[in-house]
PDB file of C-alpha atoms and ligand atoms in Angstrom:
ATOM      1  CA  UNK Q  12       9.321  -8.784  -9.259  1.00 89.00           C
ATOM      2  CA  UNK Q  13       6.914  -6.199  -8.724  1.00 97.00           C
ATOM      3  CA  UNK Q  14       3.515  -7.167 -10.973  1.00 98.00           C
ATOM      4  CA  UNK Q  15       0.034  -6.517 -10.843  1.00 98.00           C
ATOM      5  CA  UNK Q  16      -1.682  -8.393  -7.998  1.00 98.00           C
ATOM      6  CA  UNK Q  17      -4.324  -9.895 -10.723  1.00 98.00           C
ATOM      7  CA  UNK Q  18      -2.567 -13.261 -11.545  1.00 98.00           C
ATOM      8  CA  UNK Q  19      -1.719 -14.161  -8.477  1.00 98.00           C
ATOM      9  CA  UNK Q  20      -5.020 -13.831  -7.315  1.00 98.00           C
ATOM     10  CA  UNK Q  21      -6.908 -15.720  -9.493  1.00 98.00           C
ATOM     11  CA  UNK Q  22      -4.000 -18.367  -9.394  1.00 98.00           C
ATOM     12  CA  UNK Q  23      -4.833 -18.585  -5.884  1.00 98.00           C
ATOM     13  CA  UNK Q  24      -8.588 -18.619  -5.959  1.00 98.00           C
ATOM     14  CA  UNK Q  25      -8.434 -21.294  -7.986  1.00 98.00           C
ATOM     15  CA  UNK Q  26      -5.290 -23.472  -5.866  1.00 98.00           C
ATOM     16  CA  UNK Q  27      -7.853 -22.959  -2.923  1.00 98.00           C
ATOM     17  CA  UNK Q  28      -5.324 -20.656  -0.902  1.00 98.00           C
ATOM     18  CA  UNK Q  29      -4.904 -16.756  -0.193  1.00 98.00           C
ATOM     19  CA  UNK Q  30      -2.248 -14.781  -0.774  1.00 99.00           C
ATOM     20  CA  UNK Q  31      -1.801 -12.255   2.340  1.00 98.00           C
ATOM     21  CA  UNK Q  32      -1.704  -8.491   2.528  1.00 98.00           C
ATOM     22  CA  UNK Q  33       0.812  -6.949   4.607  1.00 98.00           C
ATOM     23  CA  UNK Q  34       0.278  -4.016   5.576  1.00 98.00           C
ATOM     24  CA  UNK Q  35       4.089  -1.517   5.227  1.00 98.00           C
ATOM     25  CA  UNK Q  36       4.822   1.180   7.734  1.00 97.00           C
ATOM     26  CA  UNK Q  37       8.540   1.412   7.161  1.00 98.00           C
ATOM     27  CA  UNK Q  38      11.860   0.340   5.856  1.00 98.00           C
ATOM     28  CA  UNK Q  39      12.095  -2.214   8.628  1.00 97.00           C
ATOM     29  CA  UNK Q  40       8.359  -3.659   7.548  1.00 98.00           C
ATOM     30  CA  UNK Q  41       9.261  -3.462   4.006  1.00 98.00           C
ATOM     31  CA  UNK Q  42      12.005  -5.605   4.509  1.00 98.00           C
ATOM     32  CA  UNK Q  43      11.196  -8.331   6.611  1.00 98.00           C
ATOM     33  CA  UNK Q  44       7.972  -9.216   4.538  1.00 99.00           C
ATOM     34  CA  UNK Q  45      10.016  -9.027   1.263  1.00 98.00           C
ATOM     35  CA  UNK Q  46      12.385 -11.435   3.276  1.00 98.00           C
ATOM     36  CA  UNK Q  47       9.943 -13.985   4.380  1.00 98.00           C
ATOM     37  CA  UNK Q  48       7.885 -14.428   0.990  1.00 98.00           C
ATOM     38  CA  UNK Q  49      10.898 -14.853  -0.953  1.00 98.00           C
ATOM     39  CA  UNK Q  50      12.638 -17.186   1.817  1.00 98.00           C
ATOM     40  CA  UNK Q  51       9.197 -18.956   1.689  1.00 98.00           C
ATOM     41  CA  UNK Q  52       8.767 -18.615  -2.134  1.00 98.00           C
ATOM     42  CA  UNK Q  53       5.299 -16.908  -1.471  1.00 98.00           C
ATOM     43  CA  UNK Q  54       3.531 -14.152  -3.726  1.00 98.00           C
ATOM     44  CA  UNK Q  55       2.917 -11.236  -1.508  1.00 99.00           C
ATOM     45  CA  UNK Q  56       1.109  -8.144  -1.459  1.00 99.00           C
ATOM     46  CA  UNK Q  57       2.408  -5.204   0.125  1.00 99.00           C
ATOM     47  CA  UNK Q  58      -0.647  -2.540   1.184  1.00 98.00           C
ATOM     48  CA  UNK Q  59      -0.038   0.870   2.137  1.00 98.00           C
ATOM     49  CA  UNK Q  60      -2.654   2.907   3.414  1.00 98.00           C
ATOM     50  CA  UNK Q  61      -2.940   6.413   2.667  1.00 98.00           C
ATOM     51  CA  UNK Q  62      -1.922   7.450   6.605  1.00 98.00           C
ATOM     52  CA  UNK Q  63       0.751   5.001   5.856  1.00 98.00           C
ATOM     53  CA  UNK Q  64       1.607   6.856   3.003  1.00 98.00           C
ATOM     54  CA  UNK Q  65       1.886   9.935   3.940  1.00 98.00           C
ATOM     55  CA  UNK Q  66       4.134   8.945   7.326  1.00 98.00           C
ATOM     56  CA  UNK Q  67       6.203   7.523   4.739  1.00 98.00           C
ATOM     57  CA  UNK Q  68       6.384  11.010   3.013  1.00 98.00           C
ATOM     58  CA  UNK Q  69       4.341  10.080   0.094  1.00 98.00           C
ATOM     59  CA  UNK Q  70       3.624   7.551  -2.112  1.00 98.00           C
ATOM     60  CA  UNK Q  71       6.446   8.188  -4.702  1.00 98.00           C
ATOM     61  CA  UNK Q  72       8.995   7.258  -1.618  1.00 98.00           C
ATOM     62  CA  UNK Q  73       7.242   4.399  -1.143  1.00 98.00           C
ATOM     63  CA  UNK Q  74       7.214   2.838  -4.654  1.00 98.00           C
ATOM     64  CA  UNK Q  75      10.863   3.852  -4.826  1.00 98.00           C
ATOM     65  CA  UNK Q  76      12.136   2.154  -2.119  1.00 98.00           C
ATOM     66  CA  UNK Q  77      10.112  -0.664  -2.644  1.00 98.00           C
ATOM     67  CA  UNK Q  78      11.268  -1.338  -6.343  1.00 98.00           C
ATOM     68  CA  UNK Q  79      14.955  -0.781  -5.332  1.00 98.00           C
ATOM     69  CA  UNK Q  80      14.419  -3.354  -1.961  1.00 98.00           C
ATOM     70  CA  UNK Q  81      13.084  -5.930  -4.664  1.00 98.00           C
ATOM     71  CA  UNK Q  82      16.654  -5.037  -6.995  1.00 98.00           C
ATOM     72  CA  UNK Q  83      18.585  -4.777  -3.867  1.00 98.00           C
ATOM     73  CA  UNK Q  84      17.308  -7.771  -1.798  1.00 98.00           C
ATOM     74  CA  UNK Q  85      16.981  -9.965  -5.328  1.00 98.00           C
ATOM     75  CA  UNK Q  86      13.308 -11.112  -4.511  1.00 98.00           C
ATOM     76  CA  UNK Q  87      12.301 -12.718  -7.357  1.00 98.00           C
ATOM     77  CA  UNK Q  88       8.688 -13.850  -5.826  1.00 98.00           C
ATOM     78  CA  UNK Q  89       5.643 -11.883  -7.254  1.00 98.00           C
ATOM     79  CA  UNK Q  90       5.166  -8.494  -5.516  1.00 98.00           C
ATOM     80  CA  UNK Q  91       2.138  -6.003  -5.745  1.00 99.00           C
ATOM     81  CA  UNK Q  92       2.491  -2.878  -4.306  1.00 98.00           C
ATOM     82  CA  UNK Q  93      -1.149  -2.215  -3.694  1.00 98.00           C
ATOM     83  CA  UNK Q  94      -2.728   1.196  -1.828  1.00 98.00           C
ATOM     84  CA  UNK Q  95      -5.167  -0.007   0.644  1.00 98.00           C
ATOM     85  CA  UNK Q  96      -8.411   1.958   1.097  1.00 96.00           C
ATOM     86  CA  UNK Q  97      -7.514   4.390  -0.972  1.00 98.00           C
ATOM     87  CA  UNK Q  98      -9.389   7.402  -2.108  1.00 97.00           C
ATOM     88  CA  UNK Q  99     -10.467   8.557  -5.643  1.00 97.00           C
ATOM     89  CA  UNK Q 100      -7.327  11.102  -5.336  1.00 98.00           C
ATOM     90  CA  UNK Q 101      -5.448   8.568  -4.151  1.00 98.00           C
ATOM     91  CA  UNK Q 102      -5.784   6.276  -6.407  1.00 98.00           C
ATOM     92  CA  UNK Q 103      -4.484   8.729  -9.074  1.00 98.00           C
ATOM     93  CA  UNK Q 104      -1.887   9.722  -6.724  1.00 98.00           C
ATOM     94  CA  UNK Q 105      -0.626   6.068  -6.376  1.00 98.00           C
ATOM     95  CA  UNK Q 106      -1.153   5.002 -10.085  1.00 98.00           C
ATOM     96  CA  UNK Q 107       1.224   7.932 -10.780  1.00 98.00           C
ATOM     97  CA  UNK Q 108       3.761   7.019  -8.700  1.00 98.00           C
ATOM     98  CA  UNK Q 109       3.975   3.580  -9.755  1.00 98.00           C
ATOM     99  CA  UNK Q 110       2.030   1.074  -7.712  1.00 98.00           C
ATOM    100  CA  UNK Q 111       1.251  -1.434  -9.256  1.00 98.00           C
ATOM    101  CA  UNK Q 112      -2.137  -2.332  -7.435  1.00 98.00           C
ATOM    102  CA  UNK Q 113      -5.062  -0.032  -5.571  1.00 98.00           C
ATOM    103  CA  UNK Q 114      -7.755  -0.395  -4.033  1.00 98.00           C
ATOM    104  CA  UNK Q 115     -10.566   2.129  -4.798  1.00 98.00           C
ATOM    105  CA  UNK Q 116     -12.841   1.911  -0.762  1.00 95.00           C
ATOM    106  CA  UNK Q 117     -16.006   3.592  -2.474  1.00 93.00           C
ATOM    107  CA  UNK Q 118     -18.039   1.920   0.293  1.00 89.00           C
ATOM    108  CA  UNK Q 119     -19.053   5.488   2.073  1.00 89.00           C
ATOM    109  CA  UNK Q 120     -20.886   6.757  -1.365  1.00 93.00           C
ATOM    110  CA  UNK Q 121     -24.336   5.878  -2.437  1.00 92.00           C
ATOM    111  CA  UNK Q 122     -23.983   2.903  -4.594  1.00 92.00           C
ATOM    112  CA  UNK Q 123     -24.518   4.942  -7.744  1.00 94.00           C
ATOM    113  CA  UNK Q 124     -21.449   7.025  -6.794  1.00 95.00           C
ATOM    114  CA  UNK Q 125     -19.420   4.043  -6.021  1.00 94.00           C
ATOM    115  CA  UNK Q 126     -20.167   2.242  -9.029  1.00 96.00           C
ATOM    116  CA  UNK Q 127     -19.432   5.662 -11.686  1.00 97.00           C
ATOM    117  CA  UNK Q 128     -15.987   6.211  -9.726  1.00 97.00           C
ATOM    118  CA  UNK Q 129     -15.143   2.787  -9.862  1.00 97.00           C
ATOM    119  CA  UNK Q 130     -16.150   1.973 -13.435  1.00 98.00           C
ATOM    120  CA  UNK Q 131     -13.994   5.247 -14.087  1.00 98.00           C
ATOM    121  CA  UNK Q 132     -10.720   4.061 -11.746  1.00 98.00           C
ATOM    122  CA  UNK Q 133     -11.129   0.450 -13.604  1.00 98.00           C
ATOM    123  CA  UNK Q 134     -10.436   2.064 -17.055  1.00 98.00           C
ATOM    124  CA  UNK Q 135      -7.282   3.856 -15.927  1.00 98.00           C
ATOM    125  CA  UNK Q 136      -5.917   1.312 -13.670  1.00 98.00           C
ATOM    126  CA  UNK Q 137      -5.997  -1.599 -16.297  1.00 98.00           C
ATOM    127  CA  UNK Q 138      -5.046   0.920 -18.894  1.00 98.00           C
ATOM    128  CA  UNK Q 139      -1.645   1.344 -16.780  1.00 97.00           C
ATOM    129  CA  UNK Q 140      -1.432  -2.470 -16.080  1.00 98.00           C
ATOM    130  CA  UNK Q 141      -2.501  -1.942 -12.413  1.00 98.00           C
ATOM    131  CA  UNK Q 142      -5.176  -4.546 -10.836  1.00 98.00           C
ATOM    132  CA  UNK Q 143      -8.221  -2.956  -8.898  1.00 98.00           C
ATOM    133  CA  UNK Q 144      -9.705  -3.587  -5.569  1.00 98.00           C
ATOM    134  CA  UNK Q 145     -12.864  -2.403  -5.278  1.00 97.00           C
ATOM    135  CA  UNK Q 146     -15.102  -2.453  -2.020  1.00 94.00           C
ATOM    136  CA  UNK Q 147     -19.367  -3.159  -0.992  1.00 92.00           C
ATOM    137  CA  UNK Q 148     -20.385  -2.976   2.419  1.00 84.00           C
ATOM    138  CA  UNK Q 149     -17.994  -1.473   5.327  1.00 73.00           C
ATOM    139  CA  UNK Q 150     -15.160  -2.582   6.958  1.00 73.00           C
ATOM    140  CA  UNK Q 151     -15.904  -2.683  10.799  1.00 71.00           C
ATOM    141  CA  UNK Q 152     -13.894  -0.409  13.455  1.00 71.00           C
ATOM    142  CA  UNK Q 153     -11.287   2.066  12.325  1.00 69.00           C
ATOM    143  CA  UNK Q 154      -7.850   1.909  10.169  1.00 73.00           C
ATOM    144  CA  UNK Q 155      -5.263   4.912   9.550  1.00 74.00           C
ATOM    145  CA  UNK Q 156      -8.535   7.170  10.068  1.00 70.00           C
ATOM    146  CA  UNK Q 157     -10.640   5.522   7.697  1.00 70.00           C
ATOM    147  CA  UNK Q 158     -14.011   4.620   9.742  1.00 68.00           C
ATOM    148  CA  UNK Q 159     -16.548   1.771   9.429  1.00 65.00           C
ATOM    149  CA  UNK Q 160     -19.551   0.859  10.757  1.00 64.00           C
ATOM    150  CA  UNK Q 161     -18.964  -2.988   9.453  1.00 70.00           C
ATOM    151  CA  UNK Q 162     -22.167  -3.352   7.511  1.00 80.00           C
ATOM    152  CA  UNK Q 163     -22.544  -6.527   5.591  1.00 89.00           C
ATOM    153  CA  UNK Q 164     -22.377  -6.284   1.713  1.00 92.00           C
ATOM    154  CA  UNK Q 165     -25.772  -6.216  -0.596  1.00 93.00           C
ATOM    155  CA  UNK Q 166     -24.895  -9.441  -2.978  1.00 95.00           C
ATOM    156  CA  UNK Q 167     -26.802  -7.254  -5.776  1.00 95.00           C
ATOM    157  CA  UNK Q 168     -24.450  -4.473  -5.414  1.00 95.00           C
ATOM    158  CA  UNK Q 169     -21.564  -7.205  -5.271  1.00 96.00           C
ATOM    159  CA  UNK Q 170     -22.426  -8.278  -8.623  1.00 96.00           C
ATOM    160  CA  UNK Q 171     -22.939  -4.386  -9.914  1.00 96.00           C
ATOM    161  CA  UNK Q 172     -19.419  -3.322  -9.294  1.00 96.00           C
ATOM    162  CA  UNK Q 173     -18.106  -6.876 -10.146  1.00 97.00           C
ATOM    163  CA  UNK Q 174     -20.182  -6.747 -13.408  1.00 97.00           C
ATOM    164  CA  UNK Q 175     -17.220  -3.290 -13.624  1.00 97.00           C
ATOM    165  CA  UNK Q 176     -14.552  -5.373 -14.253  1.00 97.00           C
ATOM    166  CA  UNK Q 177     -12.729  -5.272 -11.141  1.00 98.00           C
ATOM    167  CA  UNK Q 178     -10.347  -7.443 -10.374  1.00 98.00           C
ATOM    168  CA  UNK Q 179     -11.089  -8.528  -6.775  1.00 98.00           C
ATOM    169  CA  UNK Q 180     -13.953  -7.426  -4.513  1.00 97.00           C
ATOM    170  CA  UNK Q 181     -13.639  -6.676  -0.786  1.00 96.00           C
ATOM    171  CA  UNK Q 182     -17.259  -7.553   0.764  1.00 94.00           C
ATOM    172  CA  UNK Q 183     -17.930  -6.596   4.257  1.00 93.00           C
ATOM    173  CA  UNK Q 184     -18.863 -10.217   6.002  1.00 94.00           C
ATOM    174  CA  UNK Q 185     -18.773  -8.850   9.362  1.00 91.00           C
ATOM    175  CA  UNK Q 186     -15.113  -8.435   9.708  1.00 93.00           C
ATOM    176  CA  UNK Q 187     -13.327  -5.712  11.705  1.00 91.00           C
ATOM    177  CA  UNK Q 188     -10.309  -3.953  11.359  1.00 90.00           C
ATOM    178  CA  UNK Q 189      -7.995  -4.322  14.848  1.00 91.00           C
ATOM    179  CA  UNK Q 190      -8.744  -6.060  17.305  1.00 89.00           C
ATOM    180  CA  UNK Q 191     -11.941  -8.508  17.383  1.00 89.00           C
ATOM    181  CA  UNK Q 192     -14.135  -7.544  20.353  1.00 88.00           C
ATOM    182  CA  UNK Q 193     -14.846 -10.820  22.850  1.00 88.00           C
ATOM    183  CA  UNK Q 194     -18.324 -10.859  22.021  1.00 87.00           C
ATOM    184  CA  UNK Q 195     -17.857 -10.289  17.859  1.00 88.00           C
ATOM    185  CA  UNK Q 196     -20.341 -13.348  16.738  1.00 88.00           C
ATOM    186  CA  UNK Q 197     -17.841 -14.078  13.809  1.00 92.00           C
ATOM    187  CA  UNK Q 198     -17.795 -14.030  10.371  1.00 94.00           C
ATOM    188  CA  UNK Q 199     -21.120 -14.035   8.469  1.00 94.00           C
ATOM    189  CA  UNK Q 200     -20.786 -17.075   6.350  1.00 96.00           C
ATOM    190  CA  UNK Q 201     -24.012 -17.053   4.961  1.00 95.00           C
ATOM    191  CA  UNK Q 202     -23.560 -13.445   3.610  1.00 95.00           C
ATOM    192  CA  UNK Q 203     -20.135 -14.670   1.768  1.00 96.00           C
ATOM    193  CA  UNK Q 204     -22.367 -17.235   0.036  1.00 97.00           C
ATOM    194  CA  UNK Q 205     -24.751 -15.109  -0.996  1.00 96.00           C
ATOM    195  CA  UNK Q 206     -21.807 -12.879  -2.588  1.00 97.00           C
ATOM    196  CA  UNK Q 207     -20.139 -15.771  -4.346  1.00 97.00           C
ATOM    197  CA  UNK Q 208     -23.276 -16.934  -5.955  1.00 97.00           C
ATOM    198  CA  UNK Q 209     -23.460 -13.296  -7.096  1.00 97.00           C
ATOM    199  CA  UNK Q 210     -20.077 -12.644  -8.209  1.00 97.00           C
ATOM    200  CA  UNK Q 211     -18.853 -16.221  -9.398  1.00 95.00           C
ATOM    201  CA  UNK Q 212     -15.250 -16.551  -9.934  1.00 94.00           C
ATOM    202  CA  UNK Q 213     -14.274 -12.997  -8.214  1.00 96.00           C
ATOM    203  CA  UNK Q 214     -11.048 -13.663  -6.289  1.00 98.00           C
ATOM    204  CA  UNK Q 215     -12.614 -11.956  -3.096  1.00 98.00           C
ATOM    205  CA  UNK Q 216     -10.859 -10.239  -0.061  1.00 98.00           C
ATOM    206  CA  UNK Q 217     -10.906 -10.636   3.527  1.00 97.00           C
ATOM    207  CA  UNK Q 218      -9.797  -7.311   5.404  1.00 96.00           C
ATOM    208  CA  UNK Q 219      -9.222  -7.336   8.734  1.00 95.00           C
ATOM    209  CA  UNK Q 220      -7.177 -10.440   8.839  1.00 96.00           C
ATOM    210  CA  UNK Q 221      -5.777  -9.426  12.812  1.00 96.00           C
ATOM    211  CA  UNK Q 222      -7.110 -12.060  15.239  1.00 94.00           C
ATOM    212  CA  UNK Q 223     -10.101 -13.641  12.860  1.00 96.00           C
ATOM    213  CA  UNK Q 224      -9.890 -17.743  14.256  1.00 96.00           C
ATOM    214  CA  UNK Q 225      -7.939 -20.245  11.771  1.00 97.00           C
ATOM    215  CA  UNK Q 226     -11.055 -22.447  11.033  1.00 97.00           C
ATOM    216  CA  UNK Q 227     -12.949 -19.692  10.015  1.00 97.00           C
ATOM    217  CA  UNK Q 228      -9.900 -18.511   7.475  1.00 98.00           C
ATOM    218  CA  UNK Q 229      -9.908 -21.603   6.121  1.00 98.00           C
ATOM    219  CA  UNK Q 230     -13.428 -21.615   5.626  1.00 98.00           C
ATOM    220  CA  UNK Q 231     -13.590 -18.260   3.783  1.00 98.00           C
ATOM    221  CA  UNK Q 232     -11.025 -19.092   1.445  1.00 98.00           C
ATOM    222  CA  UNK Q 233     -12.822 -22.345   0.415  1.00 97.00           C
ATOM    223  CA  UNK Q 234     -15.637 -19.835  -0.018  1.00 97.00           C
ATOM    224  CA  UNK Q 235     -13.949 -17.782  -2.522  1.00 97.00           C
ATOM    225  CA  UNK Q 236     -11.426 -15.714  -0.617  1.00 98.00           C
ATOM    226  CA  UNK Q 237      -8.457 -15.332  -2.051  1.00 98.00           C
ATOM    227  CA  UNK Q 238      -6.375 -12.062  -0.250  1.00 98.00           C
ATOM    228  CA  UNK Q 239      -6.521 -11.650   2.995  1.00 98.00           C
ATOM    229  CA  UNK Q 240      -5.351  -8.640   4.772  1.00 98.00           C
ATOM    230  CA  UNK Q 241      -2.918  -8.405   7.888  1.00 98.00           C
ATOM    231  CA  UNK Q 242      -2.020  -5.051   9.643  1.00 97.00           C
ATOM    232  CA  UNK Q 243      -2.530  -5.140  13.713  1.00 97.00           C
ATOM    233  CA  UNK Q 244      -1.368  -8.292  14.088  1.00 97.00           C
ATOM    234  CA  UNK Q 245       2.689  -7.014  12.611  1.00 98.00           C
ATOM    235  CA  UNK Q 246       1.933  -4.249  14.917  1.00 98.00           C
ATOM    236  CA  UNK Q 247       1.409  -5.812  18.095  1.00 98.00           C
ATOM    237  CA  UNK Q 248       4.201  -8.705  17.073  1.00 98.00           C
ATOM    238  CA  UNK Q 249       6.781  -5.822  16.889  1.00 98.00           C
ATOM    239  CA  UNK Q 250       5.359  -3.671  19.638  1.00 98.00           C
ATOM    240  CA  UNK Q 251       6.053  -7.069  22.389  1.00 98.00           C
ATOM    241  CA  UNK Q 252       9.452  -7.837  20.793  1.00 98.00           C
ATOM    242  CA  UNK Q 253      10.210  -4.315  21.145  1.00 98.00           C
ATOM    243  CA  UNK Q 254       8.770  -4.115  25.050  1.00 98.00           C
ATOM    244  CA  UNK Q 255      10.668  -6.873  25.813  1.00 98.00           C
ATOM    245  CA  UNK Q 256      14.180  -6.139  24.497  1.00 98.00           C
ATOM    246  CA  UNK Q 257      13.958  -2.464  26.671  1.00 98.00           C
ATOM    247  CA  UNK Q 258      12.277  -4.250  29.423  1.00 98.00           C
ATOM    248  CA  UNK Q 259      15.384  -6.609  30.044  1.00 98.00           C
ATOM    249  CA  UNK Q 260      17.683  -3.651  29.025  1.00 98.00           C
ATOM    250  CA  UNK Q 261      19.152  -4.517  26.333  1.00 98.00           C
ATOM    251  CA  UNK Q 262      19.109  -0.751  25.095  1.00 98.00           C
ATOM    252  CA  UNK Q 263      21.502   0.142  27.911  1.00 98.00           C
ATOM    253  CA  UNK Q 264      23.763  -2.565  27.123  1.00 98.00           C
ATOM    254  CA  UNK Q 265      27.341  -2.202  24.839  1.00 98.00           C
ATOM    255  CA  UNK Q 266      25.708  -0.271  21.824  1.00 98.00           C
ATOM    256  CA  UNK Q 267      22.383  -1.360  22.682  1.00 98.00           C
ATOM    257  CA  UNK Q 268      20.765   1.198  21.408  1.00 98.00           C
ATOM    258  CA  UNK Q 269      22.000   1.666  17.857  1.00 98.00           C
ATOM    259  CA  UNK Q 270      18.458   1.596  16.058  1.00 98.00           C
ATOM    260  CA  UNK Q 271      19.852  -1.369  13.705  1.00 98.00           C
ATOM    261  CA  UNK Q 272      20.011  -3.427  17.032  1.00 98.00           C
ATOM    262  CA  UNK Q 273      17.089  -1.511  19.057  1.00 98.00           C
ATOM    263  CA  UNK Q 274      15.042  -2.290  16.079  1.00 98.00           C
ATOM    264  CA  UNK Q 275      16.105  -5.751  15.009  1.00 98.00           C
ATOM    265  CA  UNK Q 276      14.013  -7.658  17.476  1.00 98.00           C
ATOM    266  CA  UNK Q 277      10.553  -6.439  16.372  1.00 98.00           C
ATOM    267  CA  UNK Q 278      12.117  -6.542  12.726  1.00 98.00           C
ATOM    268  CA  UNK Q 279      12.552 -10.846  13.504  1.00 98.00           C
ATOM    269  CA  UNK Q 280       8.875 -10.642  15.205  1.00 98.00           C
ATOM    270  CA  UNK Q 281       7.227  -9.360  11.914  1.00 98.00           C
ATOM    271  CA  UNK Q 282       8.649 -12.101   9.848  1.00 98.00           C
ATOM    272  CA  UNK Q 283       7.851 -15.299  12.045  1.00 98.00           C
ATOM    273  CA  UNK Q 284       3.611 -13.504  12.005  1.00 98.00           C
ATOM    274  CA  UNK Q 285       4.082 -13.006   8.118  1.00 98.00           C
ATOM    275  CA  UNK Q 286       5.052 -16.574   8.150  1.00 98.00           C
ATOM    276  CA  UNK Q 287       2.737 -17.946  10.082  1.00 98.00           C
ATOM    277  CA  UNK Q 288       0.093 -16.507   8.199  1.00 98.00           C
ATOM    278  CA  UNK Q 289       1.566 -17.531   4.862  1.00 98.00           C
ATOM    279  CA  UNK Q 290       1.416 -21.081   6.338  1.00 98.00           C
ATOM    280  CA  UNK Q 291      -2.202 -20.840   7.336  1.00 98.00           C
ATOM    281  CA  UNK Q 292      -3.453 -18.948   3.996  1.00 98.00           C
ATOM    282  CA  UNK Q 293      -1.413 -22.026   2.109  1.00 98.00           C
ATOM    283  CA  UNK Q 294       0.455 -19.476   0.004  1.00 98.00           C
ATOM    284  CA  UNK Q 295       3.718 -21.049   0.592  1.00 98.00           C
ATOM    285  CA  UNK Q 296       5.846 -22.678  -2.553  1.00 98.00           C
ATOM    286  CA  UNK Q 297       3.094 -20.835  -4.046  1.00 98.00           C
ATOM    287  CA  UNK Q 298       5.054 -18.197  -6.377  1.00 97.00           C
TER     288      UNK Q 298
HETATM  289  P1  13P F  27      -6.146  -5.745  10.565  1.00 81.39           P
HETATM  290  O1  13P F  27      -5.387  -4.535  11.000  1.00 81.39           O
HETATM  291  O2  13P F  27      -7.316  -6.012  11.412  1.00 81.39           O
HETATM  292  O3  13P F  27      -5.261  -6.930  10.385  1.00 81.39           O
HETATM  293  O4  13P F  27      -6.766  -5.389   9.123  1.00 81.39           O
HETATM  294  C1  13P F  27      -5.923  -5.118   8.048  1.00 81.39           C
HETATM  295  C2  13P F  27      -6.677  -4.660   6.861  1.00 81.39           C
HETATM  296  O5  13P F  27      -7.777  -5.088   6.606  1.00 81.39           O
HETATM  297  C3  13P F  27      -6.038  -3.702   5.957  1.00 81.39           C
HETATM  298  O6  13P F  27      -6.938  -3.180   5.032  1.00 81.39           O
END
């Protein structure tokens, strides 16, 4: 079922869990997180960022395949298809090609600017049925080109674009997209907090789920968080699996290399990380 991403969050903000993002790059992607929620009866978010997009040959392949997966695959667990750091364009872009989530990143503008564009996006999104991400504060490091510098977000301008009408808020607490660096000091409870008292019942998002330690997950979501976003972590999961089955040349064996078998062991390596994270986030026999 492919729905807005709006219930399910606030059903999980208040349950106390987090429903993950998972970042698509392909059929193969698609498939195994479509797999694993529904084989785990989890809601699940599908994000697609505009690089993502586009490597995909645009966002009206994407929202095709991924509504005929969901017929074809008969997933029955709640599915947003949500653009991830999107754009002002493409946010129009995506609502037009039948997403049925986006995220407006308005975090590079002068708060002013981010608010107007936002309070205009909010309007057309819910006027289509689509939920809205917005963002406050950066993202650290650097995702599909977009850049960050991983500033923490001003609770007052929290409350400004949540005061919009948004439907979930992405505050930058100190978290990085990619890999964590060994000395990152972690993320900046105290900050979250200060949002939450701000915002109140905001179902609020954690990017840069790759590699952030499980005590401080859980911690976050019983601070408010209620999404939490997963990219690197599929990538490097299918990367090794991938390594490994060339490594031991397997690709050089009977029809080894067909891409269905080539493919297939990175495809199994995505779906045990989506689970384990749907285990940790406690979104499980959640749909
Ligand atoms: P990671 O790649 O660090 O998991 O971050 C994903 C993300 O935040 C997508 O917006």
């Amino acid at each position: 079922m492919l729905v807005s991403a709006k219930e399910m969050l606030d059903k999980a903000r208040e349950g106390k869990y987090a429903v993950g993002q998972f970042n698509i790059n392909n059929l193969e992607w698609t498939k195994s997180i479509l797999l694993t929620a529904q084989e785990l009866q989890s809601p699940v978010i599908l994000g697609v960022s505009e690089g993502a997009g586009k490597y995909m040959t645009g966002f009206k392949t994407v929202a095709a395949m991924v509504k005929a997966m969901i017929e074809e695959l008969n997933i029955t667990v709640p599915v947003a298809l949500h653009l991830d750091h999107g754009t002002y364009e493409g946010c129009y872009k995506c609502i037009k090609a039948g997403f049925s989530s986006i995220m407006f990143d308005g975090s590079h503008y002068p708060i002013d600017e981010n608010i107007e564009k936002t309070k205009e996006l909010v309007k057309i999104a819910h006027a289509m049925g689509l939920s809205l991400e917005a963002e406050v504060g950066s993202i650290g490091g650097e995702e599909d080109g977009v850049v960050g510098l991983g500033e923490c977000a001003d609770p007052a301008e929290c409350k400004a674009i949540a005061d919009l009408g948004v439907d979930f808020l992405a505050a930058g607490i100190g978290n990085i997209h990619g890999k964590y660096p060994a000395n990152w000091p972690g993320l900046r409870f105290d900050v979250l907090e200060a949002v939450k008292a701000q915002v109140g019942n905001m179902p609020l998002v954690l990017h840069g789920g790759t590699g952030i330690p499980e005590d401080m997950i859980k911690k976050a979501i019983s601070l408010g968080v209620a999404k939490i976003n997963v990219n690197t972590e599929c990538q490097l999961t299918f990367a090794a699996a991938t390594r490994e089955y060339i490594e031991a040349g397997k690709d050089q064996q009977g029809k080894g290399y067909d891409p269905r078998k080539l493919l297939a062991p990175g495809a199994e390596a995505i779906k045990a990380t989506v689970k384990e994270k749907m285990e940790l986030f406690g979104s499980v026999g959640k749909a």
